[in-house]
mmCIF file of C-alpha atoms and ligand atoms in Angstrom:
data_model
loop_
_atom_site.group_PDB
_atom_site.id
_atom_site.type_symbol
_atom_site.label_atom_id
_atom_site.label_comp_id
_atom_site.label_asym_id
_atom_site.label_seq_id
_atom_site.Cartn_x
_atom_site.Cartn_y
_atom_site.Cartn_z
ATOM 1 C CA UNK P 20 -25.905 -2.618 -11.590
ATOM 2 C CA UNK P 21 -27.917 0.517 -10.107
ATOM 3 C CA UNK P 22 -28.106 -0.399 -6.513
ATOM 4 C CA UNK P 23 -31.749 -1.422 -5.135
ATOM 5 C CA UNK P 24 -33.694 1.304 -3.679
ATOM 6 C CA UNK P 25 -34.317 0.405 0.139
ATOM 7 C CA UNK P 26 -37.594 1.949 -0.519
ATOM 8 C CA UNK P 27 -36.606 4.042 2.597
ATOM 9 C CA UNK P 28 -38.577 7.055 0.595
ATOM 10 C CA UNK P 29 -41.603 4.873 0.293
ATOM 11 C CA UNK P 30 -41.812 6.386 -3.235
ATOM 12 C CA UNK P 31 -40.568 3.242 -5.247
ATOM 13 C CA UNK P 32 -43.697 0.841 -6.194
ATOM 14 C CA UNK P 33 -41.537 -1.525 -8.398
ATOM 15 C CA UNK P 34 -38.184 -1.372 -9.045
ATOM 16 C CA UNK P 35 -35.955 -3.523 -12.029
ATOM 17 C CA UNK P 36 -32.392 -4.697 -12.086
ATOM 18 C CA UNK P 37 -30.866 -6.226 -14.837
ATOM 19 C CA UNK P 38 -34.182 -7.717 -16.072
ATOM 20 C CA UNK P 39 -33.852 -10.606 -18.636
ATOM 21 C CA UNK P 40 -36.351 -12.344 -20.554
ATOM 22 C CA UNK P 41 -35.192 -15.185 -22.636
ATOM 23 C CA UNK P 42 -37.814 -17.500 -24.589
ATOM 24 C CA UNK P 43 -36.844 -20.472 -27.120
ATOM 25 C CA UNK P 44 -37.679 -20.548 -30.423
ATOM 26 C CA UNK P 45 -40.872 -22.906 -31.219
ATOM 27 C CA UNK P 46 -37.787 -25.637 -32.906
ATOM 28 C CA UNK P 47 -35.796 -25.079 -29.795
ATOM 29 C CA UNK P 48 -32.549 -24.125 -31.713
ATOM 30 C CA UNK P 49 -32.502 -20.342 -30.683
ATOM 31 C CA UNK P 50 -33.088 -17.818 -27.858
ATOM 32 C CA UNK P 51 -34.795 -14.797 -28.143
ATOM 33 C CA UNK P 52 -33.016 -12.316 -26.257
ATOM 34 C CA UNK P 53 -37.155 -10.509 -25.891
ATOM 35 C CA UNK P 54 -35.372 -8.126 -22.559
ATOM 36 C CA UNK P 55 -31.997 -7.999 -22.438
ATOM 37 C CA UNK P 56 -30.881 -5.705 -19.055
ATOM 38 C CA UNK P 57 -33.298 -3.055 -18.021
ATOM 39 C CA UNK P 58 -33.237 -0.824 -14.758
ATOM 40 C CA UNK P 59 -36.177 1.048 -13.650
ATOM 41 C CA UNK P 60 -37.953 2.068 -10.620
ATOM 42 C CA UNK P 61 -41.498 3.250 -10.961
ATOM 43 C CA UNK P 62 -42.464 5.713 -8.590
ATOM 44 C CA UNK P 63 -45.773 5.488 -6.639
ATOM 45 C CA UNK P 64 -48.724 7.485 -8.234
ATOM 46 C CA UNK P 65 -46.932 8.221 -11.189
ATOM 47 C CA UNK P 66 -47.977 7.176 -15.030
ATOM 48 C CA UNK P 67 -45.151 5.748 -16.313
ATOM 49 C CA UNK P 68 -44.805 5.039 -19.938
ATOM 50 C CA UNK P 69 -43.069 2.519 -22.044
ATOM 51 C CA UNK P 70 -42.619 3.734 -25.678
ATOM 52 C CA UNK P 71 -41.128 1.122 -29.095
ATOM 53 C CA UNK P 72 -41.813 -0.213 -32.292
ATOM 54 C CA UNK P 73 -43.396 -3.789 -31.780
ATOM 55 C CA UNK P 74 -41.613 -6.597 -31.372
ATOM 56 C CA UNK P 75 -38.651 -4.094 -28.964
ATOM 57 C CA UNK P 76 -40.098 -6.167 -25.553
ATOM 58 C CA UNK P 77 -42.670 -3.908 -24.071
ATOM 59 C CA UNK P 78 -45.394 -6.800 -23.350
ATOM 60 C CA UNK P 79 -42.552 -8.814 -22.285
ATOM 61 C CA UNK P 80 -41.652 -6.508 -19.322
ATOM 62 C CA UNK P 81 -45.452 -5.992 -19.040
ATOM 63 C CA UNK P 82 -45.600 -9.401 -18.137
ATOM 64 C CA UNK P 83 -43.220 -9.845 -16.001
ATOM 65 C CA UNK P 84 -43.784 -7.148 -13.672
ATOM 66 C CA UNK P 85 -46.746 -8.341 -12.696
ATOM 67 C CA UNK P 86 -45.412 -12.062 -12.799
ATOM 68 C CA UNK P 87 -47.568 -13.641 -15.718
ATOM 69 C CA UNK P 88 -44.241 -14.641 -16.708
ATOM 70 C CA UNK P 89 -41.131 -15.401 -14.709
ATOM 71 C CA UNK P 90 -37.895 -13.534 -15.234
ATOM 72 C CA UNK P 91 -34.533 -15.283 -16.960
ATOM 73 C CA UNK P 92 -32.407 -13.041 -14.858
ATOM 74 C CA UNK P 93 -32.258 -9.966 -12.591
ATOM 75 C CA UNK P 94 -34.558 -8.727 -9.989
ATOM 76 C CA UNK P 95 -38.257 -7.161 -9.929
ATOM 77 C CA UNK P 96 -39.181 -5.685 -6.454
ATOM 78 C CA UNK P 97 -42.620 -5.165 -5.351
ATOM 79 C CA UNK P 98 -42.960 -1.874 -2.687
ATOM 80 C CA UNK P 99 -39.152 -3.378 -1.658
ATOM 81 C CA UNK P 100 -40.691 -7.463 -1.763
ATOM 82 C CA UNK P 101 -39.793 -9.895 -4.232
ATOM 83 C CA UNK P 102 -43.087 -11.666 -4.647
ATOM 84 C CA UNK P 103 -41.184 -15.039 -5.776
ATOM 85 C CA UNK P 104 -40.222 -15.590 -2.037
ATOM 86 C CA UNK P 105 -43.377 -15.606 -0.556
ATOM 87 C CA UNK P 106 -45.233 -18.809 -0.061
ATOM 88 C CA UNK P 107 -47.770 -19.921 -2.522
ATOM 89 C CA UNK P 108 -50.763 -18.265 -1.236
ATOM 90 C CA UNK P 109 -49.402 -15.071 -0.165
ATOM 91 C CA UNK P 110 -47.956 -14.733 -3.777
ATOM 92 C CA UNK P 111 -51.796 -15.380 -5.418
ATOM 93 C CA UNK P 112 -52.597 -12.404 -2.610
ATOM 94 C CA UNK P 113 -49.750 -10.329 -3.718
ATOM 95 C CA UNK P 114 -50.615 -10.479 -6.751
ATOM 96 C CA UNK P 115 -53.997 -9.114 -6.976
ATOM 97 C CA UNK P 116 -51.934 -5.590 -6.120
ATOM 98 C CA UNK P 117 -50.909 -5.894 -9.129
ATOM 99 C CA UNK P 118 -52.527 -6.038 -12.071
ATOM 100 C CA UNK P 119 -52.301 -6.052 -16.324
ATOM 101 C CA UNK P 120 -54.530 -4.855 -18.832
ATOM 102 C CA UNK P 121 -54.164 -5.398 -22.714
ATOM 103 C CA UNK P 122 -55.370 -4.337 -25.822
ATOM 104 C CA UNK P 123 -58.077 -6.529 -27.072
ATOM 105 C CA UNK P 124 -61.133 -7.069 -24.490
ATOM 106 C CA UNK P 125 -62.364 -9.464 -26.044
ATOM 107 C CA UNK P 126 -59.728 -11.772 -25.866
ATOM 108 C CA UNK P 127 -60.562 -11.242 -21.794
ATOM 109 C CA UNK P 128 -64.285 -11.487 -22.225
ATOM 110 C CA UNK P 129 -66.144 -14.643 -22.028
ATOM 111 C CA UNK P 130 -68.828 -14.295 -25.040
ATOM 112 C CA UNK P 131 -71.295 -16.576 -22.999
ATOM 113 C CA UNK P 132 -70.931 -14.739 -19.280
ATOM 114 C CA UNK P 133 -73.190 -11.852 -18.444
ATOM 115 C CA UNK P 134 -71.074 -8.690 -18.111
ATOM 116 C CA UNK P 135 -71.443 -8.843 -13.997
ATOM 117 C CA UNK P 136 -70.278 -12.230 -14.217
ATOM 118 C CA UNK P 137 -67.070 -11.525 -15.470
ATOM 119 C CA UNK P 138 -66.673 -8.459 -13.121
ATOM 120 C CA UNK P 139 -67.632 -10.721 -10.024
ATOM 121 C CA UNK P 140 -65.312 -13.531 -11.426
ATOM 122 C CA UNK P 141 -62.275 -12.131 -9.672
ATOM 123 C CA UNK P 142 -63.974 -11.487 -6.308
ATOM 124 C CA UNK P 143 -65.081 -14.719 -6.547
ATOM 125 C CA UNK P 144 -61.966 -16.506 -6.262
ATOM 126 C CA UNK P 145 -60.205 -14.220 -3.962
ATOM 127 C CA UNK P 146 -63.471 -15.044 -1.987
ATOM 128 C CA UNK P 147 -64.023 -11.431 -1.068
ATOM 129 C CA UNK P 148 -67.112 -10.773 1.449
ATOM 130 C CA UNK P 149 -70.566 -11.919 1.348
ATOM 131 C CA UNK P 150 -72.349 -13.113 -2.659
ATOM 132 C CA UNK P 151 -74.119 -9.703 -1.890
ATOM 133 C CA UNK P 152 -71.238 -7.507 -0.914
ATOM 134 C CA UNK P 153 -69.763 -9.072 -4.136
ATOM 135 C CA UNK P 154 -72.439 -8.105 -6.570
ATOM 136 C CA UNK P 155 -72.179 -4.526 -4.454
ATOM 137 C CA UNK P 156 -68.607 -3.830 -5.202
ATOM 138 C CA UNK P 157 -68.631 -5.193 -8.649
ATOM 139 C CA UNK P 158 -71.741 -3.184 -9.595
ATOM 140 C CA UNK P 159 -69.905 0.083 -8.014
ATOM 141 C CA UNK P 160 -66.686 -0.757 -10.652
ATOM 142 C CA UNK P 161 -69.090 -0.672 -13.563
ATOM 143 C CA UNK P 162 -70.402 2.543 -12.492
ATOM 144 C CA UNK P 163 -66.963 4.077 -11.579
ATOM 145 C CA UNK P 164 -65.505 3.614 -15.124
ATOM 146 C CA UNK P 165 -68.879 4.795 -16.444
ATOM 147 C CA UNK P 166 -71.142 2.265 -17.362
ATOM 148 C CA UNK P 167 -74.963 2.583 -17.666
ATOM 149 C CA UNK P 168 -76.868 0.670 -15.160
ATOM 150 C CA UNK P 169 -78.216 -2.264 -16.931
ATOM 151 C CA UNK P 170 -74.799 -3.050 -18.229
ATOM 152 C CA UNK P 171 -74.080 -5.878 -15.805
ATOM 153 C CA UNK P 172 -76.730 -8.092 -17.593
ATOM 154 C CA UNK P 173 -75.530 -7.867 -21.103
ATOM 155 C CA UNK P 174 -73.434 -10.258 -22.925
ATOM 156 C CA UNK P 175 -70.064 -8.653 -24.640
ATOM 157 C CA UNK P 176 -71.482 -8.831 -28.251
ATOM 158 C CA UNK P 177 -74.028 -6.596 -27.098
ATOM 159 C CA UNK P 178 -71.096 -4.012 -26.069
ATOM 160 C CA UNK P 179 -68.847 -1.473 -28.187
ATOM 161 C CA UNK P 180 -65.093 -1.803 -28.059
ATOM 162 C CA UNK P 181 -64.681 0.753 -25.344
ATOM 163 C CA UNK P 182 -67.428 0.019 -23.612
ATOM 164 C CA UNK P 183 -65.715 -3.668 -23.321
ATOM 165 C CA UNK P 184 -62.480 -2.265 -22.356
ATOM 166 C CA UNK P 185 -64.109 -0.255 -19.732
ATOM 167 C CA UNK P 186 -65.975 -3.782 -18.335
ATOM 168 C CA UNK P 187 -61.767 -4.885 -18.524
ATOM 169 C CA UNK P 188 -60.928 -1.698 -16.554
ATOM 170 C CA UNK P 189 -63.688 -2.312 -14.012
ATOM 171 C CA UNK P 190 -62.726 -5.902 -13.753
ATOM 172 C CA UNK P 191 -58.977 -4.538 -12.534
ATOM 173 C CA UNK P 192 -60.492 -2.254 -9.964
ATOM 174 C CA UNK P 193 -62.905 -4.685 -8.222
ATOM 175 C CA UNK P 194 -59.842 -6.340 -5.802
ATOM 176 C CA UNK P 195 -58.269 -2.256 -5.908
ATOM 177 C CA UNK P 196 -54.630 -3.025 -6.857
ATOM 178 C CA UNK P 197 -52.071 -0.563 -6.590
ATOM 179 C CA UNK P 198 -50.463 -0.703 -9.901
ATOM 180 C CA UNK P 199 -52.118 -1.485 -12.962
ATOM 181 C CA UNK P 200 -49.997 -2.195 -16.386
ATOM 182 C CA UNK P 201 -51.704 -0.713 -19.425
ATOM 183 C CA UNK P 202 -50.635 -2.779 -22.399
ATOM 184 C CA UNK P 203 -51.715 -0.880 -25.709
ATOM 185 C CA UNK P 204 -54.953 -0.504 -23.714
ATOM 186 C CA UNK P 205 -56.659 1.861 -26.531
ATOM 187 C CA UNK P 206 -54.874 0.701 -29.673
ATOM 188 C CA UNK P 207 -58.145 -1.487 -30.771
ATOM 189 C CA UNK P 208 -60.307 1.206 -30.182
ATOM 190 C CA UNK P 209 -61.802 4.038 -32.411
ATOM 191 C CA UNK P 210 -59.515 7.307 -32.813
ATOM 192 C CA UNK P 211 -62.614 9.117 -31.375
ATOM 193 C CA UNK P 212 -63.202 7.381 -27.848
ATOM 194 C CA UNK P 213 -59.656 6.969 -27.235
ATOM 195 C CA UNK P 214 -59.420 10.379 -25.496
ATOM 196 C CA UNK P 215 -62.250 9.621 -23.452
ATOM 197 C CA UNK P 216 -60.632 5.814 -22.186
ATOM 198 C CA UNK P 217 -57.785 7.884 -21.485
ATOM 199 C CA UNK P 218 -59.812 10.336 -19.372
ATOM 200 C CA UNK P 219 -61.313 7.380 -17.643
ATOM 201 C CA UNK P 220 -57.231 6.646 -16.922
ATOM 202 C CA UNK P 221 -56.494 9.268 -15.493
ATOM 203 C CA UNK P 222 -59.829 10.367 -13.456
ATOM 204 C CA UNK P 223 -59.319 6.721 -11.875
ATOM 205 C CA UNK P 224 -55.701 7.301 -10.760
ATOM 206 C CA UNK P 225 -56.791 10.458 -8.906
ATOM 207 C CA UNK P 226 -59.697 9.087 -6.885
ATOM 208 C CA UNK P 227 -57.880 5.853 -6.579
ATOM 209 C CA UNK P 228 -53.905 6.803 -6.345
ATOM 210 C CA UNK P 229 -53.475 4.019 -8.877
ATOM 211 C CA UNK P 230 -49.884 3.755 -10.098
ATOM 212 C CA UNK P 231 -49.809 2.925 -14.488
ATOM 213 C CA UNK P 232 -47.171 1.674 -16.524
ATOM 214 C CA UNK P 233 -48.496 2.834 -19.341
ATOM 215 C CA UNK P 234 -47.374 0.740 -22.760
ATOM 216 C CA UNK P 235 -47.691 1.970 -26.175
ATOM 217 C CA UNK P 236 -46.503 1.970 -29.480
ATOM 218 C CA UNK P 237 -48.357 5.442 -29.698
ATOM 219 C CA UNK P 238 -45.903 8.582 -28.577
ATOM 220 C CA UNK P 239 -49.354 10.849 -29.029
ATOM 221 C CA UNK P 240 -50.784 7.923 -26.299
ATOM 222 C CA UNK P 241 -47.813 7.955 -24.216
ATOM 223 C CA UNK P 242 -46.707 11.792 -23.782
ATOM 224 C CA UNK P 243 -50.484 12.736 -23.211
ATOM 225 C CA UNK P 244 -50.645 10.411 -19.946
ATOM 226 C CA UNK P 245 -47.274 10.135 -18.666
ATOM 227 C CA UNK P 246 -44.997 11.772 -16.386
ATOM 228 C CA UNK P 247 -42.090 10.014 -17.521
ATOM 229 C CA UNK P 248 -41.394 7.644 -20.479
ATOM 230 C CA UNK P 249 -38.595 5.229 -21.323
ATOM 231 C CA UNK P 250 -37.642 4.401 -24.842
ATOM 232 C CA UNK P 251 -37.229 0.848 -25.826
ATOM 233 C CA UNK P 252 -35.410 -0.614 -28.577
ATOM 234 C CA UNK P 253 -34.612 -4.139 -29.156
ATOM 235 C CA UNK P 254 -34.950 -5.630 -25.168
ATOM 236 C CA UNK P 255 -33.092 -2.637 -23.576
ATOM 237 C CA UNK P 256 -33.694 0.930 -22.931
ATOM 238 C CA UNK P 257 -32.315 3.463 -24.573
ATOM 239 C CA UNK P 258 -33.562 6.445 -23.315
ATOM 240 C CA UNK P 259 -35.671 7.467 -19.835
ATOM 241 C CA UNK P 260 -36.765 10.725 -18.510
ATOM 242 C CA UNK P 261 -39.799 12.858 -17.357
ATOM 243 C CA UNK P 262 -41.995 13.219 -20.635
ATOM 244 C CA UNK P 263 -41.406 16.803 -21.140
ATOM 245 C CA UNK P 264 -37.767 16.694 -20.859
ATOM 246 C CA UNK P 265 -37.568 13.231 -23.235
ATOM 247 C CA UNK P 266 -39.904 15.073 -26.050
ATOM 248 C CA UNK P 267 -38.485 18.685 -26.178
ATOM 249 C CA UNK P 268 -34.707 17.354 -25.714
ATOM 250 C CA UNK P 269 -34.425 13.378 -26.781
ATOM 251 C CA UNK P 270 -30.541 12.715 -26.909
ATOM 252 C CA UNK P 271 -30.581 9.367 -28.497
ATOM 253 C CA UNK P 272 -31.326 9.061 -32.162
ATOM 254 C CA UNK P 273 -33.750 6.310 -31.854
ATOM 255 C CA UNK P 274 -36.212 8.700 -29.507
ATOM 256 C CA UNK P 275 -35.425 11.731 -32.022
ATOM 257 C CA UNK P 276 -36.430 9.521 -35.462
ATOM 258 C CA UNK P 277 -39.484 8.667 -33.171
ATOM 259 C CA UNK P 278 -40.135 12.231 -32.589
ATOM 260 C CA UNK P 279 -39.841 13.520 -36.002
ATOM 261 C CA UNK P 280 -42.241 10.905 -37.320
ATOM 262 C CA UNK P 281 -44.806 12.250 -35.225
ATOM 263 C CA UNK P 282 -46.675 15.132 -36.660
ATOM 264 C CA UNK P 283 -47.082 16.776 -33.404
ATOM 265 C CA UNK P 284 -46.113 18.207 -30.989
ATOM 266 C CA UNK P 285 -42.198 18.297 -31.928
ATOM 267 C CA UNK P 286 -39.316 20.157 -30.631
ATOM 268 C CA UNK P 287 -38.844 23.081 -32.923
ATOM 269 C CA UNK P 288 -35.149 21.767 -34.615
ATOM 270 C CA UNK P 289 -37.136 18.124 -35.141
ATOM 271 C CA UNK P 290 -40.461 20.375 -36.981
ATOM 272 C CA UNK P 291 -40.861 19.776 -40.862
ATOM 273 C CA UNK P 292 -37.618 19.914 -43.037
ATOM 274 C CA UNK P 293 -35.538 17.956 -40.715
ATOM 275 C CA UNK P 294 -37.901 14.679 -40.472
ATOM 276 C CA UNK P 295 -35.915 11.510 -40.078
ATOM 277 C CA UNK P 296 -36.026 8.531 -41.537
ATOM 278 C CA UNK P 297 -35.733 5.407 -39.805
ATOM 279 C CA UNK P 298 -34.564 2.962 -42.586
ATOM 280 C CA UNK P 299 -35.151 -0.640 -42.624
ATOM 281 C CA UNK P 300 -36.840 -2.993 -39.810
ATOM 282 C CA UNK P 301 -35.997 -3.885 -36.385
ATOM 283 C CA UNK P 302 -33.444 -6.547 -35.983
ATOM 284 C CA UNK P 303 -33.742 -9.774 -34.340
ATOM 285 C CA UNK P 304 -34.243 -10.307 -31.066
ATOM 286 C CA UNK P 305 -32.288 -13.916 -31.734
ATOM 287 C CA UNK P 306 -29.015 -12.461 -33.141
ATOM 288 C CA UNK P 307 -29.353 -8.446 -32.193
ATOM 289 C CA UNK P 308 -26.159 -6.119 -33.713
ATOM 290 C CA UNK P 309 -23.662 -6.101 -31.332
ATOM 291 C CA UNK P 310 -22.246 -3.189 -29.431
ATOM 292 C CA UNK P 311 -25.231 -0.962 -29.646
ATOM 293 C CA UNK P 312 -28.020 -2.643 -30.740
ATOM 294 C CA UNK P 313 -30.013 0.892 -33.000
ATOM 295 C CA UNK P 314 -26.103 0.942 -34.739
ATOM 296 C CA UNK P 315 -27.714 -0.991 -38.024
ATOM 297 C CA UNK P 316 -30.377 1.966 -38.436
ATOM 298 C CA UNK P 317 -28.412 5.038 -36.918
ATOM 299 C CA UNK P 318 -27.374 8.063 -39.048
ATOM 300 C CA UNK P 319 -24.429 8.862 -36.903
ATOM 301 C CA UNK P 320 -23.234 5.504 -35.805
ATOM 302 C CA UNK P 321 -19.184 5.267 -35.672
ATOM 303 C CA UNK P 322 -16.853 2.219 -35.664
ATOM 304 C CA UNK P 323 -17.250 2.565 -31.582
ATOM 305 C CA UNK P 324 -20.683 1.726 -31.712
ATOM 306 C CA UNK P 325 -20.166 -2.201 -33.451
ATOM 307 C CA UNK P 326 -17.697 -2.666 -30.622
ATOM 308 C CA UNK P 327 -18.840 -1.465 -27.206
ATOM 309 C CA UNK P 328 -22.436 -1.278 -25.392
ATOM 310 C CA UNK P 329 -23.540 2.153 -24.456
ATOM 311 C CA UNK P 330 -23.356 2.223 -21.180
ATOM 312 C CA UNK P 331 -26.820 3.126 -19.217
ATOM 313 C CA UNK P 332 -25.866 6.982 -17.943
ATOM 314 C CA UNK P 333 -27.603 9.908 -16.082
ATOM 315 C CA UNK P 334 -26.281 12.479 -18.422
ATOM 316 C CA UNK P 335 -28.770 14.935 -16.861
ATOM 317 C CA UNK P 336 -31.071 14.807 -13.462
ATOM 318 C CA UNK P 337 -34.069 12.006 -14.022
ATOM 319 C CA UNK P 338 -32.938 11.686 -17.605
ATOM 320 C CA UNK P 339 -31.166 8.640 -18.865
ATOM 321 C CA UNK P 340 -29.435 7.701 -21.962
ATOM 322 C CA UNK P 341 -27.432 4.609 -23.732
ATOM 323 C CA UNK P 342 -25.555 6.101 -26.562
ATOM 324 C CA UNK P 343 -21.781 6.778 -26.508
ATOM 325 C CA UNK P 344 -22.257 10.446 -28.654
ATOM 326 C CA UNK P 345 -25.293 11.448 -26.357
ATOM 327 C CA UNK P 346 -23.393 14.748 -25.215
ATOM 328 C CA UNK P 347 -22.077 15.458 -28.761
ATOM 329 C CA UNK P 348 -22.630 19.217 -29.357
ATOM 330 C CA UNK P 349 -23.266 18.656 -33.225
ATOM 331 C CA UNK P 350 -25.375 15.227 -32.825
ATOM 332 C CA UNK P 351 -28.920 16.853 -33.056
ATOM 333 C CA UNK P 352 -29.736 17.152 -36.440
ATOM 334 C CA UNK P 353 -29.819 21.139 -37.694
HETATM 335 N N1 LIG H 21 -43.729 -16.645 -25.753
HETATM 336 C C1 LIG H 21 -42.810 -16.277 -26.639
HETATM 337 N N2 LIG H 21 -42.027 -17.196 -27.277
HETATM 338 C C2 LIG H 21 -41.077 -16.830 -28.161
HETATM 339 N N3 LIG H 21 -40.819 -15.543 -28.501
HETATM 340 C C3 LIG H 21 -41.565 -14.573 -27.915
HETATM 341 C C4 LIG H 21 -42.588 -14.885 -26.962
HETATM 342 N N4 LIG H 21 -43.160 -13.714 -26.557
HETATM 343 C C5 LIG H 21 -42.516 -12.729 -27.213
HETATM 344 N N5 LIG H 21 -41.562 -13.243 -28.037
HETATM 345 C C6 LIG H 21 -40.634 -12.475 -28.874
HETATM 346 O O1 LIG H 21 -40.001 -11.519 -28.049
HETATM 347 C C7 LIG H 21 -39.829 -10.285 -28.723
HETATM 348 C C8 LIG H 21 -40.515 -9.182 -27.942
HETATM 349 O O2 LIG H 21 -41.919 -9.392 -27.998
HETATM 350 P P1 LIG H 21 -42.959 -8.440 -27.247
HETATM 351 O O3 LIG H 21 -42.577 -8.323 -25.813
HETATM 352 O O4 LIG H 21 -44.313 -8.951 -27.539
HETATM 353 O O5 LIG H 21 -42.723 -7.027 -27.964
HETATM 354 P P2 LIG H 21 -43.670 -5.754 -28.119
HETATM 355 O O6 LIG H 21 -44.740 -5.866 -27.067
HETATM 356 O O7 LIG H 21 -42.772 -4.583 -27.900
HETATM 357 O O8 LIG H 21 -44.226 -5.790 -29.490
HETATM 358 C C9 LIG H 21 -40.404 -10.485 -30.119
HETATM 359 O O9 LIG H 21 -39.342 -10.805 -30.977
HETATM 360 C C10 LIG H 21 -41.338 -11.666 -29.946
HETATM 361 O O10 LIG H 21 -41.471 -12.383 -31.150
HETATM 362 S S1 LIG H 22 -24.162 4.544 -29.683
HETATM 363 FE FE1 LIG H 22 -23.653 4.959 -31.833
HETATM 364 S S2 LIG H 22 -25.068 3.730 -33.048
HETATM 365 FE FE2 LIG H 22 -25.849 3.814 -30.952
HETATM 366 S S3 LIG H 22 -27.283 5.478 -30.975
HETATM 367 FE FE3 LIG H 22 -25.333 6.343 -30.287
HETATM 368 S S4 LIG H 22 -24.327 7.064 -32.158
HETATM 369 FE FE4 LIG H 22 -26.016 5.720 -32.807
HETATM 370 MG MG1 LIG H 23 -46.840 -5.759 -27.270
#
């Protein structure tokens, strides 16, 4: 286990150990095995991104970092707290701080409330200031993430997609967390606003210092908005490392098939010629592969790789890796 940071630096926001997720199956004969052991610290002001093909456990840790679900095993830290020891109502408190945001608004729009209803909704249970000061603040979130005026008496029907994800965004800012995770936050919108949502992202985090974990199935999404991104594959982590570093030199085969799917940018021995396939579908989560779990769909996998876990290693600074052959001269393809 990577030890805890003491948060001595004051540069860790949230830090996981050994996370596990574990749901039953809807007949109750199976467990799904949804995060199976991931370590992470996310550093304070930083975007960081989580990057897999559905069904790999991204909403999962979502989730559970901001405690919409509660973990099977391991440790989540909160600035160095673990919100599950505080008393009841210092946990509801807490947990405004920290906040989650996914992909379809209208699943977190009431059709029959006025826009400024839903954006004064929160306030209104944390009882923040006076019914004016309320309307105040939520009236300034509309206009931060760009709203026109006369927004605030609409009803959502009346809205486009990203205008409704931007009444979601505002919603998240009104009780000014410090960490907000971004679950597939533009996926449901239109190729052609999704640059400008992601704008909004990042023009928020400046004037804000809002920390993002930043989930996507999307690596165009994730590399465009994230200092550092972590590669997930089947509950665990395969690969982690400042964006840059990850998309010019991925050593695990699962990030490099990822990369050479992508028709841009790529890493000049990953361009057209050398694309690679990634055969077949992602395994269960009920009865994954053992040893490593990407064995079933990787070109170089060796009788190692059925018997022993990766282990998680630093092979170079900041960048992280679970694959036995990560330092193999000939492993990158060409
Ligand atoms: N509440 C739940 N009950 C049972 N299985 C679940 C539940 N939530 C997620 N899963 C399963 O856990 C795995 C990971 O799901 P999820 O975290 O949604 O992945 P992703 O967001 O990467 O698509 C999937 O196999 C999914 O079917
Ligand atoms: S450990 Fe083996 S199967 Fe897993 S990614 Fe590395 S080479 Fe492939
Ligand atoms: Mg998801």
């Amino acid at each position: 286990m990577m030890p805890l940071a003491p948060d001595i630096t004051q540069n860790t926001i949230v830090s996981v150990r050994d996370l596990e997720v574990r749901f039953q199956t809807s007949d109750r004969r199976a467990t799904v095995k949804a995060v199976d052991g991931v370590n992470f610290d996310v550093r304070r002001g930083e975007t960081f991104g989580i990057i897999g093909e559905s069904g790999s456990g991204k909403t999962t840790i979502g989730r559970a970092l901001v405690f919409l679900l509660k973990p099977s095993a391991g440790a989540i830290r909160h600035a160095g707290i673990d919100p599950l020891a505080l008393p009841r109502k210092r946990f509801q408190s807490h947990r405004r701080d920290y906040q989650i945001i996914f992909q379809d608004p209208n699943a977190a729009l009431n059709p029959r409330m006025t826009i400024l209803s839903s954006v004064l909704e929160p306030l209104e249970l944390a009882r923040v200031g006076t019914g004016a000061e309320r309307e105040w603040q939520a009236r300034e979130a509309l206009d931060r993430v760009g709203l026109p005026q006369d927004v605030g008496e609409r009803y959502p029907h009346q809205l486009s997609g990203g205008q409704k994800q931007r009444v979601v965004i505002a919603r998240a800012l009104t009780l000014k967390p410090k960490l907000i995770v971004c679950d597939e936050v533009v996926a449901a919108l239109d190729m052609s606003i999704r640059g400008d949502v992601l704008n909004l992202f990042a023009d928020l985090q400046r004037e804000l210092g809002l920390t993002y974990v930043f989930i996507t199935h999307d690596l165009a999404v994730v590399s465009h908005i994230s200092e550092r991104i972590a590669v997930m594959y089947l509950g665990r982590f395969v690969e982690l490392g400042p964006t840059e570093r990850v998309s010019e030199h991925p050593l695990h085969p699962y990030t490099q098939a990822l990369l050479s799917a992508e028709p841009r940018p790529l890493p000049s021995h990953l361009r057209e010629g050398s694309r690679i396939m990634l055969q077949g579908e992602i395994p269960s989560p009920i009865d994954p592969p053992s040893g490593c779990r990407f064995r079933t769909r990787c070109a170089h996998a060796q009788p190692l790789c059925a018997e022993k876990t990766p282990e998680w290693r630093e092979l170079h600074p900041d960048h992280w890796v679970a694959c036995h052959f990560a330092e193999h001269p000939n492993f990158a393809p060409n």
